[in-house]
mmCIF file of C-alpha atoms in Angstrom:
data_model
loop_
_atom_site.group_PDB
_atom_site.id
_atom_site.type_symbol
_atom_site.label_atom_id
_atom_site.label_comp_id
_atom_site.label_asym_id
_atom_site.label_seq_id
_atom_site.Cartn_x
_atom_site.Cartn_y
_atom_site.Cartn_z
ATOM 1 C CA UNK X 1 0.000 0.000 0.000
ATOM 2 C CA UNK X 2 1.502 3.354 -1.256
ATOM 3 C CA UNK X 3 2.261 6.427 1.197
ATOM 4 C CA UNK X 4 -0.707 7.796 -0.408
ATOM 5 C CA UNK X 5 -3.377 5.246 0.367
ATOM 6 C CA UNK X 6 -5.207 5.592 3.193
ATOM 7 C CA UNK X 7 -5.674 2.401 5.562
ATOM 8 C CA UNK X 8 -8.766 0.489 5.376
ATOM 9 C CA UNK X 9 -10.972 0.888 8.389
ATOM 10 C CA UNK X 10 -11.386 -1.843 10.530
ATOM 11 C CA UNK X 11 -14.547 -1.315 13.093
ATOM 12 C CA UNK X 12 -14.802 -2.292 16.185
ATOM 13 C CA UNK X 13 -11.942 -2.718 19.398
ATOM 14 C CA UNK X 14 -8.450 -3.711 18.090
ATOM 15 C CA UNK X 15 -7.647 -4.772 22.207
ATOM 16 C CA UNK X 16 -10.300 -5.265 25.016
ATOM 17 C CA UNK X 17 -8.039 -6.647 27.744
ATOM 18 C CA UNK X 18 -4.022 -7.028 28.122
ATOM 19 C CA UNK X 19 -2.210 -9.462 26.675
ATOM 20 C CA UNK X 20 -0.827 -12.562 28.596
ATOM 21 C CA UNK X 21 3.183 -12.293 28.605
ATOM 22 C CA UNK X 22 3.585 -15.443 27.025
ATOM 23 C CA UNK X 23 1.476 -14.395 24.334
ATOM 24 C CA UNK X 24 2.796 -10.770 24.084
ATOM 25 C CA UNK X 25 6.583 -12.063 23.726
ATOM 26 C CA UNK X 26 5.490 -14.044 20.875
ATOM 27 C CA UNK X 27 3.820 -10.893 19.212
ATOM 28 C CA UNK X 28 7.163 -9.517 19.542
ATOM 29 C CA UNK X 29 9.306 -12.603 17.942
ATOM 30 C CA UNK X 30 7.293 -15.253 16.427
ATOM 31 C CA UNK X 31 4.689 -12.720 14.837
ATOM 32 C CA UNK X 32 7.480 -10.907 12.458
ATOM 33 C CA UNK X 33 8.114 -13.741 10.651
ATOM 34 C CA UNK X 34 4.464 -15.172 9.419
ATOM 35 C CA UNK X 35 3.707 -11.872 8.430
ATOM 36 C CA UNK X 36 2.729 -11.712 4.754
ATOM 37 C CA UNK X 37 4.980 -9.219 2.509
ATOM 38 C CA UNK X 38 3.405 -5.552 2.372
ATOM 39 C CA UNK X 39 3.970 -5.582 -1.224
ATOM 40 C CA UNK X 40 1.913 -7.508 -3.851
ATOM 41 C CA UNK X 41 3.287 -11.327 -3.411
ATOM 42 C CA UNK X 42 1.941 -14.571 -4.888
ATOM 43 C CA UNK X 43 1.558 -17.057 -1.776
ATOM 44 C CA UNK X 44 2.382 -19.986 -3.652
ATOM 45 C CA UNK X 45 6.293 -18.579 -3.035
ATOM 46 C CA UNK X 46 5.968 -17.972 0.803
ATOM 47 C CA UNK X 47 7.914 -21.385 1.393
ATOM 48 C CA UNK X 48 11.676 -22.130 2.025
ATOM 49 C CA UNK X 49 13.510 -22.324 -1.087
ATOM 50 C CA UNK X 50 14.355 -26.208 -0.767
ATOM 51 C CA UNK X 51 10.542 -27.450 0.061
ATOM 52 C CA UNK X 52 8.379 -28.007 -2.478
ATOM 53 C CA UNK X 53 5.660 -25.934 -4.030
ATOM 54 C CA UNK X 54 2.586 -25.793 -1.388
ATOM 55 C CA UNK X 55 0.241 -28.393 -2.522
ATOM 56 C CA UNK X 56 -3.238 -25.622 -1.880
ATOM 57 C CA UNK X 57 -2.915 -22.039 -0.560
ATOM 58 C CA UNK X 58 -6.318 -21.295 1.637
ATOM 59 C CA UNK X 59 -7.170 -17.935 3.501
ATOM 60 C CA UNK X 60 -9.269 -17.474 6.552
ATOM 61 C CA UNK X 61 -10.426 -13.991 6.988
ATOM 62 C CA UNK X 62 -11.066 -12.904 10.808
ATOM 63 C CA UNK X 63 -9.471 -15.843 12.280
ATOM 64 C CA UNK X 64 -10.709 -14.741 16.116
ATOM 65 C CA UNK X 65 -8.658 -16.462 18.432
ATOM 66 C CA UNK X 66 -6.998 -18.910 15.418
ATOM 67 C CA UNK X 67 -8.133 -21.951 16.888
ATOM 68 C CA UNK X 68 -9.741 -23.297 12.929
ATOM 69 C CA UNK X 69 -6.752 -21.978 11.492
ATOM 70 C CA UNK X 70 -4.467 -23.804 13.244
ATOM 71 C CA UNK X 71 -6.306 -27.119 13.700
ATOM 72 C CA UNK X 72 -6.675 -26.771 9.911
ATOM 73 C CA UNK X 73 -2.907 -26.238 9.298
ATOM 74 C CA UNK X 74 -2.133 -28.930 11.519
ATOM 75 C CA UNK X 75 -4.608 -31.650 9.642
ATOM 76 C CA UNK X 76 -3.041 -30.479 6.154
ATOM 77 C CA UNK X 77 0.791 -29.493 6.477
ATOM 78 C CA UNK X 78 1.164 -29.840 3.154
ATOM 79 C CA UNK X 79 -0.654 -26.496 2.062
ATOM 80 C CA UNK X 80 0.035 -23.150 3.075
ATOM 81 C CA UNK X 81 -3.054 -21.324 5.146
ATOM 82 C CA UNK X 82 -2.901 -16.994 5.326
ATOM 83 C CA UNK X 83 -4.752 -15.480 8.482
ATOM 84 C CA UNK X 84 -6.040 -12.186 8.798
ATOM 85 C CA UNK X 85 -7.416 -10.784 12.133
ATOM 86 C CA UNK X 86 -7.021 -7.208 13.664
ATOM 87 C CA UNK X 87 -7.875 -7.787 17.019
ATOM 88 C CA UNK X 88 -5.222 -8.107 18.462
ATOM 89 C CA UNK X 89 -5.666 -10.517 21.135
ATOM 90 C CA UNK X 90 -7.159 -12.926 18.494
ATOM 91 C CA UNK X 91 -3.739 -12.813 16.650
ATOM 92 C CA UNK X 92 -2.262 -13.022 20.466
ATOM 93 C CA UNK X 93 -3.906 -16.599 21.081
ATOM 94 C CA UNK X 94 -3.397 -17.626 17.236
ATOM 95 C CA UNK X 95 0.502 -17.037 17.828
ATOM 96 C CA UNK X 96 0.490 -19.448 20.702
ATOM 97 C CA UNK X 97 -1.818 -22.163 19.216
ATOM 98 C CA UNK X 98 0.869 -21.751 15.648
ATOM 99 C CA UNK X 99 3.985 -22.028 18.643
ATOM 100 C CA UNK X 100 2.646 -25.292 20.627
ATOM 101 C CA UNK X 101 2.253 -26.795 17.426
ATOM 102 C CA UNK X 102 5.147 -25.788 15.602
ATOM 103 C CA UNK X 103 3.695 -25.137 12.680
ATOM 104 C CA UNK X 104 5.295 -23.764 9.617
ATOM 105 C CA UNK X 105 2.793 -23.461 7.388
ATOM 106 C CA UNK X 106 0.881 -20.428 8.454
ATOM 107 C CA UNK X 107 1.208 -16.802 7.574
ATOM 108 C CA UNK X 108 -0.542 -13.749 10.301
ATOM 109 C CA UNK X 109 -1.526 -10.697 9.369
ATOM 110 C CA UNK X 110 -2.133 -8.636 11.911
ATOM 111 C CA UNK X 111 -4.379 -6.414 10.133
ATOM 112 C CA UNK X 112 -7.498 -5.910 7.951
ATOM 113 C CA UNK X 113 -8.068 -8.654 5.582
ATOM 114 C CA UNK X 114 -8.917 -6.700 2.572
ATOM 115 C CA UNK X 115 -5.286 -4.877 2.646
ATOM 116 C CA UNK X 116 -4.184 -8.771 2.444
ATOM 117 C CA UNK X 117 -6.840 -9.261 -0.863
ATOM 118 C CA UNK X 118 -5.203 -6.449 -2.761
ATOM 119 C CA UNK X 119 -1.523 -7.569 -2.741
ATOM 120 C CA UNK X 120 -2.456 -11.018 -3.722
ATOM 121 C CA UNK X 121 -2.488 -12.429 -7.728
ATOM 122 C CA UNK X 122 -5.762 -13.513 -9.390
ATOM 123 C CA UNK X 123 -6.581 -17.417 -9.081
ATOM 124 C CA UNK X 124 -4.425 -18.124 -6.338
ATOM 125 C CA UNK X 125 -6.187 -19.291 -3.632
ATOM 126 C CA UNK X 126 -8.112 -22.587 -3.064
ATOM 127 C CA UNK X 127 -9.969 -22.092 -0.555
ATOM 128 C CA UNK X 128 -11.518 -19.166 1.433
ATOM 129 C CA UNK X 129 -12.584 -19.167 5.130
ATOM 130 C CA UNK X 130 -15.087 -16.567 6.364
ATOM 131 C CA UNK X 131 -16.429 -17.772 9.902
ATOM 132 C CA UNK X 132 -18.618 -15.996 12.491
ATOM 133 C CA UNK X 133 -17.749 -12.740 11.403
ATOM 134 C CA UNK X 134 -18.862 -9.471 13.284
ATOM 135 C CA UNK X 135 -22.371 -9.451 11.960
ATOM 136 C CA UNK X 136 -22.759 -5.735 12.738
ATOM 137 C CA UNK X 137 -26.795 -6.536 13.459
ATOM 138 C CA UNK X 138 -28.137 -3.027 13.607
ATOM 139 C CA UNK X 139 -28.980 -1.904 10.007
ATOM 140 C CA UNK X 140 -27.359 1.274 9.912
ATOM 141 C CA UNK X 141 -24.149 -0.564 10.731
ATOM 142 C CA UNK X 142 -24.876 -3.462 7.891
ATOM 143 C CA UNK X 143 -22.417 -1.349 5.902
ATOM 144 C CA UNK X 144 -19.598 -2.501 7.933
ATOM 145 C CA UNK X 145 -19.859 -6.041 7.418
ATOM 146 C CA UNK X 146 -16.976 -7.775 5.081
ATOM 147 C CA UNK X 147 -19.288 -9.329 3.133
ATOM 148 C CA UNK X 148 -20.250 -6.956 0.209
ATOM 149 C CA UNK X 149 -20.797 -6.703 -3.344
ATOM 150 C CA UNK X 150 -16.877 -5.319 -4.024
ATOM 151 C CA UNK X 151 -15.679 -7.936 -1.247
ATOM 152 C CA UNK X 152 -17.768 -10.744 -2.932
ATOM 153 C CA UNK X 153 -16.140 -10.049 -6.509
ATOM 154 C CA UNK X 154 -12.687 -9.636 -4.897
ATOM 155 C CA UNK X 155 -13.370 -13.162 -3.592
ATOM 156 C CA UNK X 156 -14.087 -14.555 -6.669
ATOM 157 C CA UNK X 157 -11.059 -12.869 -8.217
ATOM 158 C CA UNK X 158 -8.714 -14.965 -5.393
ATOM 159 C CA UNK X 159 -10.368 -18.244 -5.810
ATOM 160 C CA UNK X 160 -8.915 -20.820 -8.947
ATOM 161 C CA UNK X 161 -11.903 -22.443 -10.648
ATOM 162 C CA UNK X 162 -13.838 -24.566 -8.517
ATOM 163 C CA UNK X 163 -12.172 -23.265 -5.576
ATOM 164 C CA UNK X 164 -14.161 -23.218 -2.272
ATOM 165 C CA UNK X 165 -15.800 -20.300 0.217
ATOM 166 C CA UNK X 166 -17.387 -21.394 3.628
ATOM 167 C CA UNK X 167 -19.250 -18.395 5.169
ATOM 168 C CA UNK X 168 -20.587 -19.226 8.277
ATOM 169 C CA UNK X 169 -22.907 -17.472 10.979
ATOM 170 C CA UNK X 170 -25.342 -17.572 14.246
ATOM 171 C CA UNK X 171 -26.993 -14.498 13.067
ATOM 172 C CA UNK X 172 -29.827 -14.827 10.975
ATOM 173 C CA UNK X 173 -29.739 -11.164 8.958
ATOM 174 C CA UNK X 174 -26.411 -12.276 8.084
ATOM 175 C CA UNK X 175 -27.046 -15.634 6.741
ATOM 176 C CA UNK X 176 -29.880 -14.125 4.247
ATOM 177 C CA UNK X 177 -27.435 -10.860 4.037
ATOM 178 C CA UNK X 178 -24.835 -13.052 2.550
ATOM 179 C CA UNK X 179 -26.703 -15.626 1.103
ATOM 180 C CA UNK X 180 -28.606 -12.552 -1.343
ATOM 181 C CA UNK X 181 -24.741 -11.623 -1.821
ATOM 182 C CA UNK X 182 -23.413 -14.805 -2.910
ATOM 183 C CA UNK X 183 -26.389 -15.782 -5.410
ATOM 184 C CA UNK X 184 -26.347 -12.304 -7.063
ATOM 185 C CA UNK X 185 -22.379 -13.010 -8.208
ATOM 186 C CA UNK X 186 -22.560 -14.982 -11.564
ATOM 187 C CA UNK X 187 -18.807 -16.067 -10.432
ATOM 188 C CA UNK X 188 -20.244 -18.610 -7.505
ATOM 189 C CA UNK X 189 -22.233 -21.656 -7.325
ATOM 190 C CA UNK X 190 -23.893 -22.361 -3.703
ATOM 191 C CA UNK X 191 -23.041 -26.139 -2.841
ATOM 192 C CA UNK X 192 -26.086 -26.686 -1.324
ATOM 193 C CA UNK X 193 -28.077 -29.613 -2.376
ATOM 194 C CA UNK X 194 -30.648 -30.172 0.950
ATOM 195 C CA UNK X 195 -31.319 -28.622 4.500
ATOM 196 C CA UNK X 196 -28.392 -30.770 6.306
ATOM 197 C CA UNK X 197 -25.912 -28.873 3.533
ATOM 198 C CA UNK X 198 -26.207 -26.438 5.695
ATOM 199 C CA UNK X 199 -27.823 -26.625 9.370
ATOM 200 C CA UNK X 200 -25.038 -29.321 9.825
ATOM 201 C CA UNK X 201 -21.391 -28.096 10.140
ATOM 202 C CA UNK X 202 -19.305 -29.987 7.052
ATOM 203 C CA UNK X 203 -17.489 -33.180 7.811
ATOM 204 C CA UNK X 204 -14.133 -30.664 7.578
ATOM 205 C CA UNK X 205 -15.128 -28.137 10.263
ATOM 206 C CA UNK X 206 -13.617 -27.392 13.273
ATOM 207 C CA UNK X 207 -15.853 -26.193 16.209
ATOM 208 C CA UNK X 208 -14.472 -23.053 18.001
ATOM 209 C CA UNK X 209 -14.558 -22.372 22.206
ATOM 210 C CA UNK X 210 -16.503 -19.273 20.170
ATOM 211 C CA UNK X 211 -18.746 -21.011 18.146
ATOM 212 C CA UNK X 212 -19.930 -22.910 21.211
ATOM 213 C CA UNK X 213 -20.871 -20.046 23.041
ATOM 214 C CA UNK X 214 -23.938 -19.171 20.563
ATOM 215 C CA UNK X 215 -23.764 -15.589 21.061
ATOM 216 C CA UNK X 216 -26.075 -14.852 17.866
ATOM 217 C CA UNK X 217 -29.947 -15.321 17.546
ATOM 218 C CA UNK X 218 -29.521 -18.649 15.353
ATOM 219 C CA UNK X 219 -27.916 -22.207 15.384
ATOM 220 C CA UNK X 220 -25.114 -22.292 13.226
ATOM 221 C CA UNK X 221 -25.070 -21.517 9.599
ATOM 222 C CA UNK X 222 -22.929 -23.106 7.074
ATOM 223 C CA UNK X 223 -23.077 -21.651 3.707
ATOM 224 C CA UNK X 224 -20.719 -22.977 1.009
ATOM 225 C CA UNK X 225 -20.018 -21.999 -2.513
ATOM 226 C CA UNK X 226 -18.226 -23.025 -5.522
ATOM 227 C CA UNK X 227 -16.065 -20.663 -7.498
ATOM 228 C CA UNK X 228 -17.428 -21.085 -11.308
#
């Protein structure tokens, strides 16, 4: 992002409590080295130069406290997984989750996901993950939400063919809010087939301390769709 661009908003608290000094060291030496390059990059090179090419390159966008990120990573070392989160005690607890496993194949950016979008090449990702975002519930706030028209076809513009997108939510606005969203883009298919495709969480999900708190006005909602 040039001197000249201004930053992207990102609403809501950035810290609501103090950081654990465990957690805080590794924001000061573990986090400066998954951080993604500031310039425009192509993930599929974010690897040592000996290992071989990352296998799928997925994104999860508002990670929270990065326990699906790193759960994922760990099930699937063989493909590279980019987080975005700016609260910073989510990327706090992601950091430790990434240390006690040792994993190497996850990249933090501390910071608003969309800043992450525009540096990245068209077609490269496989899969995108968008999970119990803020659902910013009062209507003159719906503006606020990451799911949008522009963030919908910059989406499709990161995904390869038949690449993935799980949106999912306990708020029921935001289901039909994204689900008008999704169907309106000719570039995406939704995977749905019957009622259980998406009350049910997928065979592949990972259930979040979060999730299980059921802080919205819904059960869960999993929403998939196919990148045509």
């Amino acid at each position: 992002m040039s001197p000249e661009t201004p930053r992207l908003r990102s609403y809501g608290r950035l810290k609501t409590r103090t950081i654990k000094p465990r957690q805080a060291a590794l924001m000061e030496t573990l986090l400066p080295s998954l951080r993604p390059p500031t310039e425009p990059f192509d993930p599929r090179t974010l690897k040592p130069d000996a290992a071989p090419d990352w296998a799928e390159v997925w994104l999860e966008i508002g990670f929270g406290g990065g326990e699906h990120m790193a759960a994922q990573a760990a099930r699937r070392p063989e493909l590279l997984i980019l987080g975005a989160e700016p609260f910073q005690n989510g990327v706090a607890s992601a950091l430790r989750h990434i240390d006690e496993a040792q994993l190497t194949n996850v990249r933090v950016l501390d910071g608003d996901a969309r800043e992450l979008m525009a540096l990245m090449p068209s077609a490269c990702l496989d899969r995108i993950f968008v999970l119990f975002p803020d659902p910013w519930p009062k209507s003159r706030h719906n503006k606020r939400r990451i799911v949008q028209a522009e963030t919908v076809a910059e989406f499709a513009r990161l995904l390869k063919p038949g690449g993935r997108l799980r949106f999912a939510s306990d708020w029921a606005d935001y289901v039909d809010w994204s689900l008008e969203r999704f169907t309106a883009s000719p570039d995406f298919r939704w995977a749905a087939e019957r009622a259980d495709d998406w009350r049910a969480p997928p065979a592949d999900h990972i259930t979040t301390r979060y999730e299980e708190k059921r802080l919205g006005d819904c059960a869960p909602v999993f929403l998939d769709f196919v990148r045509i």
